[in-house]
CSV table of C-alpha atoms and ligand atoms in Angstrom, one decimal:
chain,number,residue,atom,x,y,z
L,1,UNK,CA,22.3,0.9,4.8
L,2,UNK,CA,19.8,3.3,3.2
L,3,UNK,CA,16.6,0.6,2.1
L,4,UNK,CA,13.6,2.1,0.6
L,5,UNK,CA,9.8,0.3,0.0
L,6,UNK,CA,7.0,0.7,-2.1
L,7,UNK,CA,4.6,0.6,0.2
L,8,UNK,CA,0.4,0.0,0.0
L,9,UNK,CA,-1.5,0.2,3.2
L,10,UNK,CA,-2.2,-2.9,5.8
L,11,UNK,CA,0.2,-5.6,4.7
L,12,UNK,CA,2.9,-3.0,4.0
L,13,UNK,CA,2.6,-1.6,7.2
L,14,UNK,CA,3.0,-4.7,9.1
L,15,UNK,CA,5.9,-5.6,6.9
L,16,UNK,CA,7.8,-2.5,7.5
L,17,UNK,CA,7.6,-2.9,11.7
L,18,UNK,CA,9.2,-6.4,11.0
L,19,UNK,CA,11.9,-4.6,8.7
L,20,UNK,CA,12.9,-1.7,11.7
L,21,UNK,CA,13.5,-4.7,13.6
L,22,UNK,CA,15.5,-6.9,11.0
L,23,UNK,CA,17.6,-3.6,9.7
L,24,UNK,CA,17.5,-1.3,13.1
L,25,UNK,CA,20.4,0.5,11.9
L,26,UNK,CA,18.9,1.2,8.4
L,27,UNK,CA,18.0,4.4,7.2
L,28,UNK,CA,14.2,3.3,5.7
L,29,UNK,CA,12.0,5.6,3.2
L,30,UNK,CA,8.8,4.3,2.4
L,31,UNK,CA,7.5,5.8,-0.6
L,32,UNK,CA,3.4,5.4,-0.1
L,33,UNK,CA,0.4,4.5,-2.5
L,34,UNK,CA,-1.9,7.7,-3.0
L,35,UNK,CA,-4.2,6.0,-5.5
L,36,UNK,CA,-6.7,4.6,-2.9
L,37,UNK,CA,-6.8,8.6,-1.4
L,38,UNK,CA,-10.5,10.0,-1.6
L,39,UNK,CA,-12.2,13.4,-0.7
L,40,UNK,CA,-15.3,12.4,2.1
L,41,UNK,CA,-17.0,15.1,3.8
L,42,UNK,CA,-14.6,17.4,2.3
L,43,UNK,CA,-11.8,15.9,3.5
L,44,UNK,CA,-9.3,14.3,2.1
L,45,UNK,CA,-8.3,10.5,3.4
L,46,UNK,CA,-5.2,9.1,2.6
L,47,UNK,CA,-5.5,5.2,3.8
L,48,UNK,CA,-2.2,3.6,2.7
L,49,UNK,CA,0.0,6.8,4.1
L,50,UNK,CA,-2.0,6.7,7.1
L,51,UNK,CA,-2.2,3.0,8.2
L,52,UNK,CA,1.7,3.0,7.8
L,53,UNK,CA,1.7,5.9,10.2
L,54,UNK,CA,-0.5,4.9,12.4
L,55,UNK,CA,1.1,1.3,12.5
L,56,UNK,CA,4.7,1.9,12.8
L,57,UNK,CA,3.7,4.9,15.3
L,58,UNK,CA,1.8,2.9,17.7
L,59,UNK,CA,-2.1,3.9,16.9
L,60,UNK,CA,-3.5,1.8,14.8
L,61,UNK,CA,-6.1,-0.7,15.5
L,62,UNK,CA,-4.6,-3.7,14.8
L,63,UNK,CA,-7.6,-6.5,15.1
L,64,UNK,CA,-8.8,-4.1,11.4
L,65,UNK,CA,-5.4,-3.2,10.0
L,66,UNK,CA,-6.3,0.3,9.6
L,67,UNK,CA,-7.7,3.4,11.6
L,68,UNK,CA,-7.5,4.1,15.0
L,69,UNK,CA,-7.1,1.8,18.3
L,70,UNK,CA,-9.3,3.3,21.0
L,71,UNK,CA,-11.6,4.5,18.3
L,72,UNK,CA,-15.4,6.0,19.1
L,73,UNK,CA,-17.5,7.3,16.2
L,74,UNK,CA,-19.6,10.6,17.4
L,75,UNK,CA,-18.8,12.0,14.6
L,76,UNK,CA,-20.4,9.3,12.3
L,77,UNK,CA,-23.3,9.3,14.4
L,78,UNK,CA,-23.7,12.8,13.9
L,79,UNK,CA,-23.4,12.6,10.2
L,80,UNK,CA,-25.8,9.3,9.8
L,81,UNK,CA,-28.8,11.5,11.7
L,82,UNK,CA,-27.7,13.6,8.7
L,83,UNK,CA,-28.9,11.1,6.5
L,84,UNK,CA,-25.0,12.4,5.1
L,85,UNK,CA,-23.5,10.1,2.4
L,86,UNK,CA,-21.6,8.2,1.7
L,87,UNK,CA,-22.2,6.1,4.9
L,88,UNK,CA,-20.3,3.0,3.7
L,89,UNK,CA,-17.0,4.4,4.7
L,90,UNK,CA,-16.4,4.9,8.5
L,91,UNK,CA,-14.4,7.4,9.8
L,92,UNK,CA,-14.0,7.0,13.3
L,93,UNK,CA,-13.3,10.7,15.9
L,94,UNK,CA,-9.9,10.0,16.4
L,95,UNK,CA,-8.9,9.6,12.6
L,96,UNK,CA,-11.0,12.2,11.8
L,97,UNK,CA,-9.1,14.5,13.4
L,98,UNK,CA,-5.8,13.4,11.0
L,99,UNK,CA,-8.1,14.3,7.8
L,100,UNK,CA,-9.2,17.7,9.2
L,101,UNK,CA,-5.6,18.4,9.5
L,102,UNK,CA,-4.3,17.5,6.5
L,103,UNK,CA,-7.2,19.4,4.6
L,104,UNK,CA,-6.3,22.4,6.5
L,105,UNK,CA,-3.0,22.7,5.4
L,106,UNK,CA,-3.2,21.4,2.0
L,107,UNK,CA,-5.8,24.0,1.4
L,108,UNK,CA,-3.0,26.5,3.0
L,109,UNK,CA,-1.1,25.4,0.0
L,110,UNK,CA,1.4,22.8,1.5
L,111,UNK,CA,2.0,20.0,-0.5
L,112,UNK,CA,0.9,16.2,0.7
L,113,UNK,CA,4.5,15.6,1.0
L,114,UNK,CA,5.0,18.6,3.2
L,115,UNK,CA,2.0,17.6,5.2
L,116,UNK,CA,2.5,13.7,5.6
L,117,UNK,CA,6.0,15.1,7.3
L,118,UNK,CA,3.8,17.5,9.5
L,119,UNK,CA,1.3,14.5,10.5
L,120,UNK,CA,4.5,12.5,11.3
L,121,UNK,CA,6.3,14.6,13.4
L,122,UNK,CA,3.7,13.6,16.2
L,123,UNK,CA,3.7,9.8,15.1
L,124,UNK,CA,7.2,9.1,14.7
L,125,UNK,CA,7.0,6.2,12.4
L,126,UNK,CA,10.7,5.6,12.3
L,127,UNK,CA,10.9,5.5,8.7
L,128,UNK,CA,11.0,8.9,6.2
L,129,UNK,CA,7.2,7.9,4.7
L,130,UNK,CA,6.5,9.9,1.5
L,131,UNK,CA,4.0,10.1,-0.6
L,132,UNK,CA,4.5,8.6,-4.1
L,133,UNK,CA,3.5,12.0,-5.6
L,134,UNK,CA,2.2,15.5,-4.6
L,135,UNK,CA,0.0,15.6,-7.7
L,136,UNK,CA,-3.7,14.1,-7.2
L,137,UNK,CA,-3.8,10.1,-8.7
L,138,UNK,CA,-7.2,8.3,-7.8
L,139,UNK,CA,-7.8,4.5,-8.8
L,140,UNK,CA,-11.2,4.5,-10.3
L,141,UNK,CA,-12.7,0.8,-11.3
L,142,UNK,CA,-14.6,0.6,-14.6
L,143,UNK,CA,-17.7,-2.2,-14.2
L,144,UNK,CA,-19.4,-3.2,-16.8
L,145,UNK,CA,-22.7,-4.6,-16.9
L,146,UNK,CA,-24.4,-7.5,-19.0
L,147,UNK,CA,-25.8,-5.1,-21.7
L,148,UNK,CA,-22.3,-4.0,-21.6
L,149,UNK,CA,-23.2,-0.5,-20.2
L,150,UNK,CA,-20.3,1.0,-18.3
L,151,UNK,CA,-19.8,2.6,-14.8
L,152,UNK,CA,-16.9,4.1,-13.0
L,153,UNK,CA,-16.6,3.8,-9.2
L,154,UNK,CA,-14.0,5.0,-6.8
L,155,UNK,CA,-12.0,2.3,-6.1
L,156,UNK,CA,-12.6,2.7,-2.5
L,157,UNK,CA,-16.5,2.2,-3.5
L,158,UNK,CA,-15.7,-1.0,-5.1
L,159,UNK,CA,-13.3,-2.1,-2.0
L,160,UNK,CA,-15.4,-1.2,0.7
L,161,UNK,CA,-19.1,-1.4,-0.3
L,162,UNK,CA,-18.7,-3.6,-3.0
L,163,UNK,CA,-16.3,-5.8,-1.3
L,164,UNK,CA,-15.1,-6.1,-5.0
L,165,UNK,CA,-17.3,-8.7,-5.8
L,166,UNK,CA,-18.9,-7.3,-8.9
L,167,UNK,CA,-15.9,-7.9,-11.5
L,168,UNK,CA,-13.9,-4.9,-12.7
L,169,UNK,CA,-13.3,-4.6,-16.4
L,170,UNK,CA,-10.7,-2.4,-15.8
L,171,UNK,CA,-8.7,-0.4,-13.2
L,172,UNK,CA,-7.1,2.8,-14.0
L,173,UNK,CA,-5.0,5.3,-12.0
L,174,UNK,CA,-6.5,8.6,-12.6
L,175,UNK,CA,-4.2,11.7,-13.0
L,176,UNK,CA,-1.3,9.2,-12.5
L,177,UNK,CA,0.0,9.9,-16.5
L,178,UNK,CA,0.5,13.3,-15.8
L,179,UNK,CA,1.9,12.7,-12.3
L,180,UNK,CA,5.2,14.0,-10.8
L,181,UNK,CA,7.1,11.9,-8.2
L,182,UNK,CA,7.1,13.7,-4.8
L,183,UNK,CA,10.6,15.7,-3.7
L,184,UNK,CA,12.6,13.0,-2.7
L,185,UNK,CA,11.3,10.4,-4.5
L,186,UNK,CA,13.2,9.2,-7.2
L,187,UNK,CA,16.3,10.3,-4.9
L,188,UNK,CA,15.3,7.8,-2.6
L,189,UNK,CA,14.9,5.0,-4.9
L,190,UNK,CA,18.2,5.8,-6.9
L,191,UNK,CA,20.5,6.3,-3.3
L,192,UNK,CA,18.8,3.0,-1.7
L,193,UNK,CA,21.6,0.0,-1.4
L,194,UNK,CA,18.4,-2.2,-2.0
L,195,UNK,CA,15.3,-1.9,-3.0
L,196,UNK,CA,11.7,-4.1,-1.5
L,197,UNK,CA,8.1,-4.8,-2.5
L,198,UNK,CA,6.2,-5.7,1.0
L,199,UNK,CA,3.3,-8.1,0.3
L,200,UNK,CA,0.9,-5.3,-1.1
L,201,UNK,CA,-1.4,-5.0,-3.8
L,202,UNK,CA,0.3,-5.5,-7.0
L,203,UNK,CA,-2.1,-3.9,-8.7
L,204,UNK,CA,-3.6,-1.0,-7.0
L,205,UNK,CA,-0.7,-0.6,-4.5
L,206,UNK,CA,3.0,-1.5,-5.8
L,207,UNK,CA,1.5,-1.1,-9.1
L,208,UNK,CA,-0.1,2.6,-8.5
L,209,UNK,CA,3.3,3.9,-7.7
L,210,UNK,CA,5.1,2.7,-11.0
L,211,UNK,CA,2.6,4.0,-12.8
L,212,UNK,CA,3.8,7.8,-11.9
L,213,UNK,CA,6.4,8.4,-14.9
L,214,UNK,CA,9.7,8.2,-13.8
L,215,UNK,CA,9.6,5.8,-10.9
L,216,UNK,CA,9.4,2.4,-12.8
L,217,UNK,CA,12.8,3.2,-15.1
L,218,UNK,CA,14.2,4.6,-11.2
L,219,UNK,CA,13.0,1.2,-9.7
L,220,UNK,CA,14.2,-1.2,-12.7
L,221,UNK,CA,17.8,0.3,-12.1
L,222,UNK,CA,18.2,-1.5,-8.5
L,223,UNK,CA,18.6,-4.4,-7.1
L,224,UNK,CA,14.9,-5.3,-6.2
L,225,UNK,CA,13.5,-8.1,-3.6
L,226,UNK,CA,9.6,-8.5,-3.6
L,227,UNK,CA,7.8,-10.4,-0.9
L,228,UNK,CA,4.6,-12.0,-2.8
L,229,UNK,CA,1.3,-11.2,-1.3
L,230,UNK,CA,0.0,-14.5,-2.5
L,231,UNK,CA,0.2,-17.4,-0.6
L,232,UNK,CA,-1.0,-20.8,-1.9
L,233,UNK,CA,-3.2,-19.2,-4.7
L,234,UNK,CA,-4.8,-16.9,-2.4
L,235,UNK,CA,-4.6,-13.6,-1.4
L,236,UNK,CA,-3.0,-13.0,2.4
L,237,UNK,CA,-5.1,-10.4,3.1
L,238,UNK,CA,-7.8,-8.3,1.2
L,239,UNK,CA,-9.4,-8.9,-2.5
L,240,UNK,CA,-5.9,-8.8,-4.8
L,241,UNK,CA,-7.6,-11.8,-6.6
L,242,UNK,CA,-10.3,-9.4,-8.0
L,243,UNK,CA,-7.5,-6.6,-9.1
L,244,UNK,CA,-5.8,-9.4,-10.4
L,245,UNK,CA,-8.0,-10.9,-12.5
L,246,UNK,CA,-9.2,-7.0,-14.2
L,247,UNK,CA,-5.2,-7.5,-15.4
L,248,UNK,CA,-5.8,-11.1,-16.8
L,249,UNK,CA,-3.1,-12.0,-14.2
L,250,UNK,CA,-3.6,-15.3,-12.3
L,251,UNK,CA,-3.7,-15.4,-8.4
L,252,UNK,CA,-0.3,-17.3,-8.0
L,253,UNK,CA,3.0,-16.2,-6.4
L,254,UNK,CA,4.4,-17.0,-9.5
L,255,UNK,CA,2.0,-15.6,-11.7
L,256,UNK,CA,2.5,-12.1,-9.8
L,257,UNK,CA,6.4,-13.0,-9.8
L,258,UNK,CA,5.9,-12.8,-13.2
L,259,UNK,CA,4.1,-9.8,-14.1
L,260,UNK,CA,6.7,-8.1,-12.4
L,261,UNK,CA,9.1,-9.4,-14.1
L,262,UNK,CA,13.0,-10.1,-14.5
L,263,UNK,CA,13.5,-6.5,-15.7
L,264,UNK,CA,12.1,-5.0,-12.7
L,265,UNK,CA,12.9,-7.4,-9.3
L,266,UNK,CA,15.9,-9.5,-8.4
L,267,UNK,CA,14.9,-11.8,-5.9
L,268,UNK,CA,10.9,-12.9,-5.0
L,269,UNK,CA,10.6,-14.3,-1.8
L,270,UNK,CA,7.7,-17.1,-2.1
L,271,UNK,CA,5.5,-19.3,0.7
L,272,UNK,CA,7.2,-22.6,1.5
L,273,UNK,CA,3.5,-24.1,-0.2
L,274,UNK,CA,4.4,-22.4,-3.3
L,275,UNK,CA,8.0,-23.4,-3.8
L,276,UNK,CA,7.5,-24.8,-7.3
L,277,UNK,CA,7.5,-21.5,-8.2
L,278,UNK,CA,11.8,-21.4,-7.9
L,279,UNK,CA,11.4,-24.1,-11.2
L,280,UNK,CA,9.0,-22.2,-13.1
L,281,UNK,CA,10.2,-20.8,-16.3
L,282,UNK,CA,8.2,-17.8,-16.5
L,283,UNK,CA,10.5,-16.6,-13.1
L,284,UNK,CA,13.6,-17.1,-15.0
L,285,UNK,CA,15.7,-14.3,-14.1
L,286,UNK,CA,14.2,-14.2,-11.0
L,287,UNK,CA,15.9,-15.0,-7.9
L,288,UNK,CA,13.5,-17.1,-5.8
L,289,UNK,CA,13.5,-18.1,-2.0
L,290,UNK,CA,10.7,-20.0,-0.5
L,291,UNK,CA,10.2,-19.3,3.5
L,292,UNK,CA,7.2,-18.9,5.5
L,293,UNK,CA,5.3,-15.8,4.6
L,294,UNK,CA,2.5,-15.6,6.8
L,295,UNK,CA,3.1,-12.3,8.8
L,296,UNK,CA,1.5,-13.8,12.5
L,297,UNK,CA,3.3,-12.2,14.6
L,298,UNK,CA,6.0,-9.6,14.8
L,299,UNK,CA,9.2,-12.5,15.3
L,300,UNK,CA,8.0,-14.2,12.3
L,301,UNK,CA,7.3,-10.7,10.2
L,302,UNK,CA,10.4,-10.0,11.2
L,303,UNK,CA,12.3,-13.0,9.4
L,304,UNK,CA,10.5,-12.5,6.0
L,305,UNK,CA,12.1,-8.9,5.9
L,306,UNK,CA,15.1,-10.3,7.2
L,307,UNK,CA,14.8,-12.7,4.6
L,308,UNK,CA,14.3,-10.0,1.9
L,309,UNK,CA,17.1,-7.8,3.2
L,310,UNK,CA,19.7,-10.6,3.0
L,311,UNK,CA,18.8,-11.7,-0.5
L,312,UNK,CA,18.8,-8.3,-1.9
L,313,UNK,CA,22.5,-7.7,-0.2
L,314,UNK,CA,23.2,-11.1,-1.9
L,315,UNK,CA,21.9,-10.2,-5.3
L,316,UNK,CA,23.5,-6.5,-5.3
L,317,UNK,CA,26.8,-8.2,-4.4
L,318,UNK,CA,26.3,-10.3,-7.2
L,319,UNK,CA,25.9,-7.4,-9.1
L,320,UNK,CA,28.9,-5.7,-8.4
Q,401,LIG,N1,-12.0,-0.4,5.0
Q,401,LIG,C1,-13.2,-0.9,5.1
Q,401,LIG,O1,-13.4,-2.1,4.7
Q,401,LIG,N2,-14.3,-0.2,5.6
Q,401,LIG,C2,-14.1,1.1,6.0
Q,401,LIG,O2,-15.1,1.7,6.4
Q,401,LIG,C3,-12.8,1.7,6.0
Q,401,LIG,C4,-12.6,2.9,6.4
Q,401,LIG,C5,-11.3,3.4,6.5
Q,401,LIG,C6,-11.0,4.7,7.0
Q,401,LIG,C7,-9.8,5.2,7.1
Q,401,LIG,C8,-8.7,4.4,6.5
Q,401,LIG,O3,-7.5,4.9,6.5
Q,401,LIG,C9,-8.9,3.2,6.0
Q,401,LIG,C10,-10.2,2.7,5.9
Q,401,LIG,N3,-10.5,1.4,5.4
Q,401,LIG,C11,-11.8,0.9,5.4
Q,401,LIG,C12,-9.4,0.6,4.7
Q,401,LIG,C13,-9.2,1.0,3.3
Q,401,LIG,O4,-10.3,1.4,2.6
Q,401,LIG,C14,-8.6,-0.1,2.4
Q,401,LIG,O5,-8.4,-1.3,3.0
Q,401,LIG,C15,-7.4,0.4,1.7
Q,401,LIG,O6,-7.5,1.6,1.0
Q,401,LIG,C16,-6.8,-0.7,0.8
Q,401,LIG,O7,-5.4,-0.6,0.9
């Protein structure tokens, strides 16, 4: 069974060590979210590819969701007694060593595809984890201030030092028009049997990669189970309220079921708190299943993807 996943970074991540145990025999791509990638210290980060890496290959801290277990931060240390900005993004030794890497031999020419496959033959996630694209896409965040005066942050600014408390007005995908899937992208999506969407961002994750041309029509084609990332009209984990809201989208399992819509997912698996949503008309089209969703523990992360998996088989069979 060849599944693949649109994956963002923390939530994704633990989904996808629940699916290698639901679907051991399946032959898993995980095409990953480059928007949130940014150039520090002349170095480039890529959070989402890594903290699937790092997760499924056994070095991520998991108390934080991302970066490195057994972390120490010399490095930081060093560059605060620089006075070196920015200093609201930590980069710990150990992680640093992944971006000095990567730089290295992207500046050698390598594509991020060629090098996420370099970084992974010492991690050994388990799953074939590319890069939605080769080509640069940053999310920026457009804030706008009462006298309507408008400024662009990275969206990692907003995330991490604004803890995306001042509102955006809008969030864009920069480069992400003129975007090119990565080799083996769009191959992966149209040979999967089934298609998922883990519980990430819809927005700046899920939403990130369908915005490089090509993959949405690719997507739209299969059978697609999503796993919503909203549980009781709040987010699982992170700020997906505040992305939500710059799309006029409300923070609701169904609301998100929604925006996706019948014409791109099959099946949206839904908390047991929010199982209204299998009644309301704007999922029509929609298959939906209401289970628990809370990711606690690997057994119970398991079950949701097992969940997903057998209602996608169940939907494609349909389809047949
Ligand atoms: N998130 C934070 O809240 N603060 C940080 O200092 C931070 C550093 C960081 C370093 C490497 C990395 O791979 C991820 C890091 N994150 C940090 C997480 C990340 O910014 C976001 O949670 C994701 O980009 C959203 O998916």
């Amino acid at each position: 069974m060849r599944i693949t996943v649109l994956a963002g970074g923390v939530g994704a991540a633990r989904f996808l060590g629940g699916l290698k145990r639901a679907a051991p025999d399946a032959e898993i791509t995980v095409i990953g979210n480059t928007g949130d990638d940014i150039t520090l210290f002349g170095l480039r980060v890529c959070p989402d590819l890594d903290t699937v890496m790092y997760t499924l290959g056994g070095g991520i801290n998991t108390e934080q969701g991302w970066g490195r277990a057994d972390e120490s931060f010399t490095i930081r240390a060093e560059l605060d007694a620089y006075d070196a900005s920015p200093d609201w993004f930590t980069l710990g030794d150990r992680d640093f060593a992944t971006h000095i890497l990567r730089s290295q031999l992207l500046a050698s020419g390598q594509p991020l595809s060629a090098v996420t496959e370099v970084l992974c033959r010492r991690w050994q996630p388990g799953v074939r984890l590319l890069p939605m694209s080769d080509d640069p896409v940053e999310t920026h965040v457009v804030l706008s201030d009462e006298a309507g005066r408008r400024t662009v942050v990275h969206f990692q600014e907003w995330w991490v030092r604004m803890r995306a408390e001042t509102p955006a007005a809008e969030i864009t995908a920069v480069g992400a028009a003129q975007a090119v899937p990565a080799p083996g992208v769009l191959d992966a999506i149209g040979g999967a049997d089934l298609l998922l969407f883990p519980p990430s961002n819809p927005v700046v994750s899920i939403g990130t990669i369908l915005a490089v041309p090509g993959i949405r029509a690719a997507v739209a084609a299969k059978t697609v189970v999503g796993v919503s990332p909203i549980i009781g009209g709040s987010p699982v984990r992170g700020m997906a309220d505040a992305c939500l809201a710059a799309i006029g989208v409300a923070t609701s399992a169904a609301a998100v079921g929604a925006h996706y819509g019948p014409g791109l997912i099959n099946g949206w698996l839904v908390d047991e708190q929010d199982k209204a949503a299998a009644d309301d008309p704007a999922l029509a089209g929609i298959e939906v299943r209401a289970l628990p969703l809370y990711m606690r523990d690997l057994p119970a992360t398991t079950a949701i993807a097992r969940a997903a998996v057998d209602l996608a088989l169940e939907l494609a069979r349909g389809q047949a």
